[in-house]
CSV table of C-alpha atoms in Angstrom, one decimal:
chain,number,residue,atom,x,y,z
A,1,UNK,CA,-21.1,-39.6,27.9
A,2,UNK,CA,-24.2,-37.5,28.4
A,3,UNK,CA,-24.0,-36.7,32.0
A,4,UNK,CA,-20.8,-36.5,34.2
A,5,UNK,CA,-19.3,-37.1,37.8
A,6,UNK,CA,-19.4,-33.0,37.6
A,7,UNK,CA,-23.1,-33.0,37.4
A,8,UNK,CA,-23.6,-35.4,40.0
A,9,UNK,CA,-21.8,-33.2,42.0
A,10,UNK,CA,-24.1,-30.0,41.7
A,11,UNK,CA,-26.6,-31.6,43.4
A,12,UNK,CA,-24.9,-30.6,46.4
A,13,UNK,CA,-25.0,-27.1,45.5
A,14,UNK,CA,-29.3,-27.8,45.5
A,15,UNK,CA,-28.9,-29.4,48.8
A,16,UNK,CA,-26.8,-26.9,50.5
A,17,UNK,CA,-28.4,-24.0,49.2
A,18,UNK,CA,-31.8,-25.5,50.2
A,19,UNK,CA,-30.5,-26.6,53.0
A,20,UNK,CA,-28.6,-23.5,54.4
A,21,UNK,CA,-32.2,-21.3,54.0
A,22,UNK,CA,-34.2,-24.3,56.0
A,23,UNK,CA,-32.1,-24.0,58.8
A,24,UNK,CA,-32.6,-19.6,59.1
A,25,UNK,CA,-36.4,-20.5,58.1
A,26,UNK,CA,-38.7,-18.5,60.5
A,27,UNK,CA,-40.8,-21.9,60.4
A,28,UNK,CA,-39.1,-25.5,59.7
A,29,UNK,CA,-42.3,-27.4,59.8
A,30,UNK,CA,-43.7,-25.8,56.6
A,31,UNK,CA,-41.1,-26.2,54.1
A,32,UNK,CA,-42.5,-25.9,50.5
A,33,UNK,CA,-42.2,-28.8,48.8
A,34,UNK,CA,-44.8,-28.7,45.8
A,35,UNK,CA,-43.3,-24.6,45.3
A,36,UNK,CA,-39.7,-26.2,45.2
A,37,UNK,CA,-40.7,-28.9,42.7
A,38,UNK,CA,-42.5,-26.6,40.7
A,39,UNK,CA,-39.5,-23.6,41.2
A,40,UNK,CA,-36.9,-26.2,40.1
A,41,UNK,CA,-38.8,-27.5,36.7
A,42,UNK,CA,-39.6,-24.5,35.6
A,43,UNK,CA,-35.7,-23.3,35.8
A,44,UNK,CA,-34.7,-26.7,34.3
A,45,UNK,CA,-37.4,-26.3,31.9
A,46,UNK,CA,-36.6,-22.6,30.8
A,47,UNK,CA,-33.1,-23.7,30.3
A,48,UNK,CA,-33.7,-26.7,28.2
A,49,UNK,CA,-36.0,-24.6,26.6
A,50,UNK,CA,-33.9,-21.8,25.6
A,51,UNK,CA,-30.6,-23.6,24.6
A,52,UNK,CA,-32.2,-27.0,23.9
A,53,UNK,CA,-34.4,-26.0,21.1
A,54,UNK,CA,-32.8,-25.0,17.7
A,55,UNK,CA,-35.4,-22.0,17.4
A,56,UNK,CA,-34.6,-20.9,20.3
A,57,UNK,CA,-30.8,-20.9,19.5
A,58,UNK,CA,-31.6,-18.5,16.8
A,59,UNK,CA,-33.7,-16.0,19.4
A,60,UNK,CA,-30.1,-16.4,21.7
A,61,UNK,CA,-27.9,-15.5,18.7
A,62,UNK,CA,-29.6,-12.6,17.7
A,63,UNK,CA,-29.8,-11.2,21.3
A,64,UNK,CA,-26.0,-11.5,21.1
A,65,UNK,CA,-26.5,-9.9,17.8
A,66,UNK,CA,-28.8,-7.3,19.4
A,67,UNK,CA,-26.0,-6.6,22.4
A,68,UNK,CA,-23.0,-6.2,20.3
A,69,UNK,CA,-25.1,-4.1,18.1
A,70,UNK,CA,-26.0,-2.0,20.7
A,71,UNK,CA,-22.2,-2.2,22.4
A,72,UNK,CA,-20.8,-0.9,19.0
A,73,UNK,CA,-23.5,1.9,19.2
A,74,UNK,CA,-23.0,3.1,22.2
A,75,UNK,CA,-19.1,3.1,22.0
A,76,UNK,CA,-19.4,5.2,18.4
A,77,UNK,CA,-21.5,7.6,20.6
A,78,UNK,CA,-18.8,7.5,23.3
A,79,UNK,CA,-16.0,8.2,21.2
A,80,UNK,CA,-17.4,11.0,19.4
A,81,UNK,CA,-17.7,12.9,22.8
A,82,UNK,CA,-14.4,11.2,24.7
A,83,UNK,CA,-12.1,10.8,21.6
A,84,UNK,CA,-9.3,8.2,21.9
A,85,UNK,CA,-10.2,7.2,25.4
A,86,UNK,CA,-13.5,5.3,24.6
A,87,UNK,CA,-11.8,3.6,21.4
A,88,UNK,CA,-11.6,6.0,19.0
A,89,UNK,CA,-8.6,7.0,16.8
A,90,UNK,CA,-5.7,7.0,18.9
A,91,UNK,CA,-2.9,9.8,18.2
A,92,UNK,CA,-0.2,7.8,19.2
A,93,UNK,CA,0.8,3.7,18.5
A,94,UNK,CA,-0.4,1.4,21.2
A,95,UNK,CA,1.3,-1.4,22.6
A,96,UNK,CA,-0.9,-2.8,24.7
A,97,UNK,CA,-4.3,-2.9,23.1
A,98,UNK,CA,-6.2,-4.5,26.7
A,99,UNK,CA,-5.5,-1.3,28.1
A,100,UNK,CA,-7.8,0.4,26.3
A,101,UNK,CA,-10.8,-1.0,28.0
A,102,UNK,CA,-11.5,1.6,30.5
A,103,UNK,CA,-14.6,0.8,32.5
A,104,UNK,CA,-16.0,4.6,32.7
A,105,UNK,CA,-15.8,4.8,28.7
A,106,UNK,CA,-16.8,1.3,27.2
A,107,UNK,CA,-19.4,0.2,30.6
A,108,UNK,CA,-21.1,2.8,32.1
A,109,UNK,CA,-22.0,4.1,28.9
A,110,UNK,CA,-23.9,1.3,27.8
A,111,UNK,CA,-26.3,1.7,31.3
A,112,UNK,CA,-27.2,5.3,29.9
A,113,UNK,CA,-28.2,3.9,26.3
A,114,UNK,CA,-30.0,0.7,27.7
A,115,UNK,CA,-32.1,3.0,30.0
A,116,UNK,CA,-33.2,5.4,27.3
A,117,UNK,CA,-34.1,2.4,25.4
A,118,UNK,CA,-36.3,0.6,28.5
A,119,UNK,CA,-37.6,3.5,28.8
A,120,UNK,CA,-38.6,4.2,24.9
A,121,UNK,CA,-39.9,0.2,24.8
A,122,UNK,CA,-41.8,0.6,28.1
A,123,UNK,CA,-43.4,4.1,26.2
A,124,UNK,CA,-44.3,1.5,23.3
A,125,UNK,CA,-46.0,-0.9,25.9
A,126,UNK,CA,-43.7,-3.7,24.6
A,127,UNK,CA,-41.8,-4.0,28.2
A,128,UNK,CA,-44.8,-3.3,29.5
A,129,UNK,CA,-46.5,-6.5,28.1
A,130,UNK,CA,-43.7,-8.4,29.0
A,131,UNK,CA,-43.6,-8.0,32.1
A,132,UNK,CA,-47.4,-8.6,32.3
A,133,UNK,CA,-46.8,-11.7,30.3
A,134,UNK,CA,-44.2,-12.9,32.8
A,135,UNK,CA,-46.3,-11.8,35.7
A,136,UNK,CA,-48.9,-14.2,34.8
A,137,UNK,CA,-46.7,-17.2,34.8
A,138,UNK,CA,-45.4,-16.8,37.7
A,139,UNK,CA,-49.1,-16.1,39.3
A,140,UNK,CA,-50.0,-19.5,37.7
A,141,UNK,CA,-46.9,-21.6,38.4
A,142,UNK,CA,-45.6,-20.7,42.0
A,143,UNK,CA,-49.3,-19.3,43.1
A,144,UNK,CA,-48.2,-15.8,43.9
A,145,UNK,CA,-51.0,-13.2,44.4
A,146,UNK,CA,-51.2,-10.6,40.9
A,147,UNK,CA,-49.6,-7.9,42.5
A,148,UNK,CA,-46.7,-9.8,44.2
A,149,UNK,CA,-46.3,-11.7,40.5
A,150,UNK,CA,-46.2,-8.3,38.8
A,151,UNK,CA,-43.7,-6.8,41.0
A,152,UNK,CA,-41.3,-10.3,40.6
A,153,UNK,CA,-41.9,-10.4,36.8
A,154,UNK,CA,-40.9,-6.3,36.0
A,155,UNK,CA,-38.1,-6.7,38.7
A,156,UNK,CA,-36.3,-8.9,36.0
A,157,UNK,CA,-36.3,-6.2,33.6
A,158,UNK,CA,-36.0,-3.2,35.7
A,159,UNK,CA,-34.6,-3.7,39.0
A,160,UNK,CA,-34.7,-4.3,42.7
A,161,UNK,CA,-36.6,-0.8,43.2
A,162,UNK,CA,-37.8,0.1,40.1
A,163,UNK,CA,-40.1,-3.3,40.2
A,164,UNK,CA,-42.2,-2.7,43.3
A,165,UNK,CA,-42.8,0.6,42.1
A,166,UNK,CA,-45.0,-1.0,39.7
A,167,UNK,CA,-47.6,-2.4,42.6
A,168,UNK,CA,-46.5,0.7,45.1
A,169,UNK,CA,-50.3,1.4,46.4
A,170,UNK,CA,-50.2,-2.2,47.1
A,171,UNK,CA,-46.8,-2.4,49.3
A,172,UNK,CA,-48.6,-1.6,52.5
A,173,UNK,CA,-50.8,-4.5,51.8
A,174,UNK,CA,-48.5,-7.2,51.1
A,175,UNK,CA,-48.1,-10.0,53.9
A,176,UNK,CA,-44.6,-10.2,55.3
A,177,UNK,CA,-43.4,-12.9,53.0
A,178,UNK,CA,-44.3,-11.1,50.3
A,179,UNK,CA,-42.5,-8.3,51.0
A,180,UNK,CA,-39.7,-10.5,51.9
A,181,UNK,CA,-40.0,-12.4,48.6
A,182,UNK,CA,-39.9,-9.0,46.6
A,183,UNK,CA,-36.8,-7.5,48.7
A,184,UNK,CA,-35.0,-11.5,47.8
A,185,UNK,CA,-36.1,-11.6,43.8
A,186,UNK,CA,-34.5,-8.0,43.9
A,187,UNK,CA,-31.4,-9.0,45.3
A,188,UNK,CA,-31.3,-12.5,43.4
A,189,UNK,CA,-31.4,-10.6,39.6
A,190,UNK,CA,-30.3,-7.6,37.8
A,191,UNK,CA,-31.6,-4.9,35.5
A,192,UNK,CA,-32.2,-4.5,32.3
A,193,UNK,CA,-29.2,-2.1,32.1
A,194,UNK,CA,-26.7,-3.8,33.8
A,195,UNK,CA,-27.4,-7.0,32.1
A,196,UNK,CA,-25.8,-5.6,29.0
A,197,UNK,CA,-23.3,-4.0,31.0
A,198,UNK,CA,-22.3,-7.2,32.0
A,199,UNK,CA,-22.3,-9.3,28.7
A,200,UNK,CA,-19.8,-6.2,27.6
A,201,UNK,CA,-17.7,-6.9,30.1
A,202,UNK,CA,-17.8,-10.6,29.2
A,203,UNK,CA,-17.8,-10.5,25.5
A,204,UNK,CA,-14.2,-11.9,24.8
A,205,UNK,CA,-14.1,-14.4,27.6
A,206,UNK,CA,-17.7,-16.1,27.3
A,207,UNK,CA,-19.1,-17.1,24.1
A,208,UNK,CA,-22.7,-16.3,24.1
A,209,UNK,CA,-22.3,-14.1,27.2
A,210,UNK,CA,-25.3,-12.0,26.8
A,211,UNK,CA,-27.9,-15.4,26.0
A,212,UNK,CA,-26.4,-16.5,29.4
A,213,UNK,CA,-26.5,-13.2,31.7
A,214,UNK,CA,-30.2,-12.6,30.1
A,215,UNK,CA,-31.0,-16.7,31.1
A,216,UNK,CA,-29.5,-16.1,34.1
A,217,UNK,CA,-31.5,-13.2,35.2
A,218,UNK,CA,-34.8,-14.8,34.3
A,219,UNK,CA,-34.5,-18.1,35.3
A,220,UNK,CA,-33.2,-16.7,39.5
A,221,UNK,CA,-36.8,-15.4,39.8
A,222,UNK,CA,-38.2,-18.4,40.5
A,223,UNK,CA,-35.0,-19.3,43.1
A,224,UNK,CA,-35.9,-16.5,44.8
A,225,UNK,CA,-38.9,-17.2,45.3
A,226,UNK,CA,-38.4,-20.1,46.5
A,227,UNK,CA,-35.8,-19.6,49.0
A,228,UNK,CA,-37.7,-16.6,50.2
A,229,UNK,CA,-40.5,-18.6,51.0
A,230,UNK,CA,-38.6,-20.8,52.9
A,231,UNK,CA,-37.2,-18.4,55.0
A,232,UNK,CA,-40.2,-16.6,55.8
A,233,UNK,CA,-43.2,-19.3,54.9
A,234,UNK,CA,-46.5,-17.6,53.3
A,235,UNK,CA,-49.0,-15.8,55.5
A,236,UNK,CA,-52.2,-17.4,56.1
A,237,UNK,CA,-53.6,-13.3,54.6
A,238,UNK,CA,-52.4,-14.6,51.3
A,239,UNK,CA,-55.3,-17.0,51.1
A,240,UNK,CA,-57.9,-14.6,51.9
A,241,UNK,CA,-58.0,-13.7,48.1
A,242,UNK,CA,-56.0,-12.0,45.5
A,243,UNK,CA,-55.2,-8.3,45.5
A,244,UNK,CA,-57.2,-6.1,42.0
A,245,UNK,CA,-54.1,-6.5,39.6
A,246,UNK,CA,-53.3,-3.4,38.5
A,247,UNK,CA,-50.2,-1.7,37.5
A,248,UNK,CA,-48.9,2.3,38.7
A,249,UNK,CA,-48.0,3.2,35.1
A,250,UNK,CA,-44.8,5.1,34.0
A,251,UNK,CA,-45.7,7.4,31.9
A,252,UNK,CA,-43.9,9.4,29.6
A,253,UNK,CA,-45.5,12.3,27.2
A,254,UNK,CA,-44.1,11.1,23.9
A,255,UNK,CA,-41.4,9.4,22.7
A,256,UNK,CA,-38.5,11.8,22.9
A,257,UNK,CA,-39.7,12.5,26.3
A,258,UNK,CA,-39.4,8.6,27.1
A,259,UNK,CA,-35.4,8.7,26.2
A,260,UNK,CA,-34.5,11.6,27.9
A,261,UNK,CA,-36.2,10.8,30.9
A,262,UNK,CA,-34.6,7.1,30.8
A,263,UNK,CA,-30.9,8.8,29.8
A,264,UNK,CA,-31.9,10.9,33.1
A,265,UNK,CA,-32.6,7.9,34.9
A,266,UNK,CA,-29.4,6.1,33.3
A,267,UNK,CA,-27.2,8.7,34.4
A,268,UNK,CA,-27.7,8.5,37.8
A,269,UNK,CA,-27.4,4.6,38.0
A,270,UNK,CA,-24.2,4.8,36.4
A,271,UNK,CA,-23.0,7.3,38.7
A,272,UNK,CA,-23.9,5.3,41.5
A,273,UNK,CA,-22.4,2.1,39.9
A,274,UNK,CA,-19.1,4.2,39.0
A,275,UNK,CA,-19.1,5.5,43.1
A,276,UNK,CA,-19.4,2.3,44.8
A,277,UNK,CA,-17.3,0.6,42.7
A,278,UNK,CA,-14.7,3.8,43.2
A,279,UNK,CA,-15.5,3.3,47.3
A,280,UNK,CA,-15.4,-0.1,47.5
A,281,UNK,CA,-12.8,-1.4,45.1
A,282,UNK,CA,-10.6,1.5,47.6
A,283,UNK,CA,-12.2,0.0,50.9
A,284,UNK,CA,-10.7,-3.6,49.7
A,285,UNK,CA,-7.3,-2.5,49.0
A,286,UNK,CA,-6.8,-0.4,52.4
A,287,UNK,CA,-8.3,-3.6,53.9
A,288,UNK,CA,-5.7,-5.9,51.3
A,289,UNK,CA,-3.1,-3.5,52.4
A,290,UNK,CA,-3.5,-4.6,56.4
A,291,UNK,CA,-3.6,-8.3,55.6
A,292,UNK,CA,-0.2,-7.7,54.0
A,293,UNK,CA,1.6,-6.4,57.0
A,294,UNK,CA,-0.1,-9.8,58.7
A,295,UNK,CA,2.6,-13.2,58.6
A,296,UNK,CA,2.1,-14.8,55.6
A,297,UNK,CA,0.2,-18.6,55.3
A,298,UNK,CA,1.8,-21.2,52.7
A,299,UNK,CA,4.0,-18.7,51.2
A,300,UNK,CA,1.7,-15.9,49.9
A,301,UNK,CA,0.4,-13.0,52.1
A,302,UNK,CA,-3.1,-12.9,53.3
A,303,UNK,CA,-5.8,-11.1,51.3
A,304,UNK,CA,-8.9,-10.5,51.0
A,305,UNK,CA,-9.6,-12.6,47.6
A,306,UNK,CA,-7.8,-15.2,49.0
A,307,UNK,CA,-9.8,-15.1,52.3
A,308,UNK,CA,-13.0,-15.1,50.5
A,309,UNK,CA,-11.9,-17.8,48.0
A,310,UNK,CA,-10.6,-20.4,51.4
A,311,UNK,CA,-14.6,-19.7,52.9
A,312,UNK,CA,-16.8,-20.2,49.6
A,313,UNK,CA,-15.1,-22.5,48.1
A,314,UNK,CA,-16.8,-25.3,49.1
A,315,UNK,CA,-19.9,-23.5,47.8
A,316,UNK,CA,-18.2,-23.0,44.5
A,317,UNK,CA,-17.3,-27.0,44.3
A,318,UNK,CA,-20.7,-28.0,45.2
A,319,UNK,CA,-22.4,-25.8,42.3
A,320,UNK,CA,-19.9,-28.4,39.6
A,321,UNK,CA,-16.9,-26.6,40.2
A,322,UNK,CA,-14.2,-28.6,40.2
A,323,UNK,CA,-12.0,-28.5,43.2
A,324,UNK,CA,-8.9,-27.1,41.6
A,325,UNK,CA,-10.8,-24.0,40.8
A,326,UNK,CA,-13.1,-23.7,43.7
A,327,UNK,CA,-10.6,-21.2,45.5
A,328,UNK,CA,-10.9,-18.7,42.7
A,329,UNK,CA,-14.2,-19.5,41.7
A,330,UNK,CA,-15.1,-19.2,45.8
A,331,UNK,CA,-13.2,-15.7,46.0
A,332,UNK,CA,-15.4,-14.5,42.9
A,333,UNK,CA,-18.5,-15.2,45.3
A,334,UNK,CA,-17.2,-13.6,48.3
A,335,UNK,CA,-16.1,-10.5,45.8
A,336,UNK,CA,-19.5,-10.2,44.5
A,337,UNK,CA,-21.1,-10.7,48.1
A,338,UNK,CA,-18.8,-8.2,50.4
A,339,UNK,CA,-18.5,-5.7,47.2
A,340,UNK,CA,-20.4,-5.9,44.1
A,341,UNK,CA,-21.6,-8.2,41.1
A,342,UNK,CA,-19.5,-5.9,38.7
A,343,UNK,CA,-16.6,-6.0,40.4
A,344,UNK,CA,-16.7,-9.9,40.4
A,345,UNK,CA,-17.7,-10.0,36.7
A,346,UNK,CA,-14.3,-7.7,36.1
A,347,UNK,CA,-12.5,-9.9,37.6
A,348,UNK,CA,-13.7,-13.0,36.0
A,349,UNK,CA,-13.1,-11.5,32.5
A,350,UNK,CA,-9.3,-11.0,33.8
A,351,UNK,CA,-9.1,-14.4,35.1
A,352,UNK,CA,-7.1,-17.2,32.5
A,353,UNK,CA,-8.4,-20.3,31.4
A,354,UNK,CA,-6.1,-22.0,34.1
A,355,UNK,CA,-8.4,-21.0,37.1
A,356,UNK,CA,-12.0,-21.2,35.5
A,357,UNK,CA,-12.1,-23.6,32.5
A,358,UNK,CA,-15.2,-22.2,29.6
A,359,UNK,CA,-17.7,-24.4,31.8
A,360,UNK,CA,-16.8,-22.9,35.2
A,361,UNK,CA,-16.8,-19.5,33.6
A,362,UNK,CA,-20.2,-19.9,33.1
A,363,UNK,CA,-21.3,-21.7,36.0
A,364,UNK,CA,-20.1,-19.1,37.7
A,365,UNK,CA,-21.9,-16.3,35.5
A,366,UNK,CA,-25.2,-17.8,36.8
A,367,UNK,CA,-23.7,-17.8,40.5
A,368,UNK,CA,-22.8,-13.8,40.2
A,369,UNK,CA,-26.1,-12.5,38.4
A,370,UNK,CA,-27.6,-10.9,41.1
A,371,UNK,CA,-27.8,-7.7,43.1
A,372,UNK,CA,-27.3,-9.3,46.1
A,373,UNK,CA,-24.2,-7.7,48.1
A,374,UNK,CA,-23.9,-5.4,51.1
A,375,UNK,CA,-24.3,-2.3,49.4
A,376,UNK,CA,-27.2,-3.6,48.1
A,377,UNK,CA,-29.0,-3.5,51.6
A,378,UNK,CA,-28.7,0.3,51.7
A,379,UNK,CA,-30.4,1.0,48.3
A,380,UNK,CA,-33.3,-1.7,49.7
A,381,UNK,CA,-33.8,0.0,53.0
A,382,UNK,CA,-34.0,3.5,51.0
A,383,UNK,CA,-36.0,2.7,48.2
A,384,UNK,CA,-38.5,1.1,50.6
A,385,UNK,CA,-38.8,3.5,52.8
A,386,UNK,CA,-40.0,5.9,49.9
A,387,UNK,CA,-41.9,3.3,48.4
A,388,UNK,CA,-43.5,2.4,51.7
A,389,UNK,CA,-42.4,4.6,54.8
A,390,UNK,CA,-44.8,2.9,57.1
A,391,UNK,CA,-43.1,-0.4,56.9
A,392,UNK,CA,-39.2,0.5,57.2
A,393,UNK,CA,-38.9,-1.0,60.5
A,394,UNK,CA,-40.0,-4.1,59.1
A,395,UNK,CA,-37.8,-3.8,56.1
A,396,UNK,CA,-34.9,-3.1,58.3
A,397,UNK,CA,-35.5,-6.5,59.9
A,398,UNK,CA,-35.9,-8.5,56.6
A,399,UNK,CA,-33.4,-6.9,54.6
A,400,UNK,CA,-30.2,-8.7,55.5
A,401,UNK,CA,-32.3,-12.6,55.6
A,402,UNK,CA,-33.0,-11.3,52.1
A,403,UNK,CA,-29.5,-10.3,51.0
A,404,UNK,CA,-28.1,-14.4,52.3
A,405,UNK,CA,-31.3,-15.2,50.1
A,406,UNK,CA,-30.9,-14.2,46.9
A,407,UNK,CA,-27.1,-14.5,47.3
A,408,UNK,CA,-28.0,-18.3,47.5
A,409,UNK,CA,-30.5,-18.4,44.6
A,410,UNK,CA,-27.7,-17.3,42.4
A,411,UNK,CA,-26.0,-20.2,44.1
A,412,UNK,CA,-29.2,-22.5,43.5
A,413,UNK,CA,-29.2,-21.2,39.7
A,414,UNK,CA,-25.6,-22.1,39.3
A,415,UNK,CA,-25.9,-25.5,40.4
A,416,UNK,CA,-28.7,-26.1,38.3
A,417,UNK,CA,-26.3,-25.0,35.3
A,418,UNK,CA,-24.4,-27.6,36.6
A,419,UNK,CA,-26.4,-30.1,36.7
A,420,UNK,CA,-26.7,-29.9,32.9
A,421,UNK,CA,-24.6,-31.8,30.3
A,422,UNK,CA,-22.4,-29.5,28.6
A,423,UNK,CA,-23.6,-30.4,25.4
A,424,UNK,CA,-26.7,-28.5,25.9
A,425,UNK,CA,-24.5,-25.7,25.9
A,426,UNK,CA,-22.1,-26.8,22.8
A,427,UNK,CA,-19.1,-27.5,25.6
């Protein structure tokens, strides 16, 4: 049997999602209905594409090649400076090998590598052109001005901030909803770094983890756009005529000067990932820590996973979830929402088969690849007001719209996964 009751049921994930950003839109009456059309084939499309097509199953398993290539490099270079602790020889038996995986030795690592690589590819013009390449799709298929479609395209490959920086002499020309959409694509997908952050943290849980977290990261683009736009509907300035495409370069002297520069630039993201997961991951226990002196409910004493796992998940079961599994698949949500993406991928990788089954496991991949959380809204606020001082007031007012946003294009992404037969993914 092709398709399922369970795929039926994701339709309710497009409906709520859709739904829940038409009743916060700025303007009811102009809902987007040939952009949603369009936003939803080409996500169904890409997908069918890329897992569909035997060719394309080849590019998927040597990306997975590529990324546990580039895991076993990185942890070689790890070990040589941090010995045993990154996986190296161990001077003493081990009896319990899961231990070994610290996340400061066999993650964060991988963001400094990643970068210096970005950075050596954008150097050879091959991101570059990527990014150029996407750019134009998206100006042709959801009829986004050049710059806007730039800024969307390199934000899949380099980030909530690090995108716009592309089109910054533009940012002060932008309509709202174009700054809106930019702020929501930001918080609906990752880097280029922390994708392969996360497929390492995946690996042994998710078969084709990178193909999916890559997927995932292209294909919530378009979702953002969308649900941006029907928050905060285009500006009549938009169709006074496109904005001269043309790209602030980042430019490095040679190549050597590319990697050291992007290991610079890697260092200082994976500090800040290593902080707020060391501030919030604390913030969460002190708060588990006061639930627990709280009467308990059915048995078990209140906290904060299970609080967020009793409000999402009804999300979680509308995405193709099934209900026996929506409370854990609804707590990975809130986790990802009140703290951080990597803290809900950890915990999904320590989560057994008899909570999330292999095809909720990767529903819910789809559902967590994206920046969107509250920490989030700080780096948004003060990246933009570098980027564009002038108009910090207004990002201050659009910033949280734009964080329930792209938390619900995840959403939309992971329902469309759900809609799929699982053979199209060999389930």
């Amino acid at each position: 049997m092709l398709f399922r009751p369970e795929n039926v049921q994701a339709l309710a994930g497009l409906a709520l999602t859709l739904g829940l950003c038409w009743l916060v839109s700025e303007n009811r009456k102009r809902f987007p209905w040939v952009l949603a059309i369009g936003a939803l084939i080409i996500q169904v499309g890409l997908v069918v594409l890329l897992f569909g097509l035997p060719q394309a199953q080849q590019m998927l398993r040597g990306v997975n090649g590529a990324v546990e290539g580039l895991g076993a490099s990185t942890q070689a270079g790890t070990a040589f400076v941090f010995g045993f602790l990154a996986g190296g020889d161990q001077p003493y038996p081990v009896s319990n090998p899961g231990a070994g995986f610290i996340f400061a030795f066999r993650v964060m690592p991988v963001i400094l590598v990643v970068c210096a690589l970005s950075a050596l590819l954008w150097h050879w013009k091959i991101l570059k052109w990527a990014a150029q390449g996407f750019g134009f799709v998206f100006q042709k298929t959801l009829g986004l001005r050049g710059p806007p479609a730039l800024a969307t395209a390199a934000t899949i490959f380099m980030g909530q901030i690090e995108g716009p920086i592309f089109i910054r002499a533009y940012l002060d020309k932008l309509s709202r909803s174009e700054l809106f959409m930019l702020i929501t694509v930001g918080m609906a997908c990752v880097s280029g770094s922390t994708m392969v952050a996360y497929a390492t943290i995946l690996a042994d849980v998710l078969p084709n983890a990178a193909a999916h977290v890559l997927t995932a990261s292209i294909i919530s683009a378009p979702a953002g756009v969308l649900l941006a736009r029907i928050v905060v509907p285009s500006d009549p300035l938009e169709k006074g005529g496109d904005l001269d495409l043309a790209a602030e370069d980042k430019t490095y002297g040679s190549s050597i000067d590319a990697v050291m520069k992007g290991t610079t630039d890697g260092l200082q993201i994976a500090l800040n990932v290593g902080a707020t997961l060391i501030v919030f991951v604390a913030l969460a226990t002190m708060l588990d820590k006061f639930l627990a002196m709280l009467p308990a409910i059915g048995g078990q004493p209140l906290s904060l996973t299970r609080g967020l796992g009793v409000i999402f998940s009804p999300l979680a079961w509308s995405m193709g979830i099934p209900w026996k599994e929506a409370g854990s698949a609804g707590g990975l949500l809130g986790t990802k929402l009140i703290l951080t993406e990597f803290t809900a991928f950890i915990q999904m990788a320590k989560t057994g088969a008899a909570s999330l089954d292999e095809r909720s496991r990767m529903i819910m991949t789809y559902a967590l690849c994206g920046f969107a959380n509250i920490g989030s809204v700080g780096m948004n606020v003060a990246g933009f007001s570098v980027l564009v001082p002038q108009r910090r007031q207004e990002v201050l007012s659009l910033v949280w719209k734009a964080m329930m946003a792209g938390f619900l294009a995840t959403c939309l992404t992971g329902s469309l996964i759900g809609l799929m037969p699982r053979v199209l993914f060999g389930l």
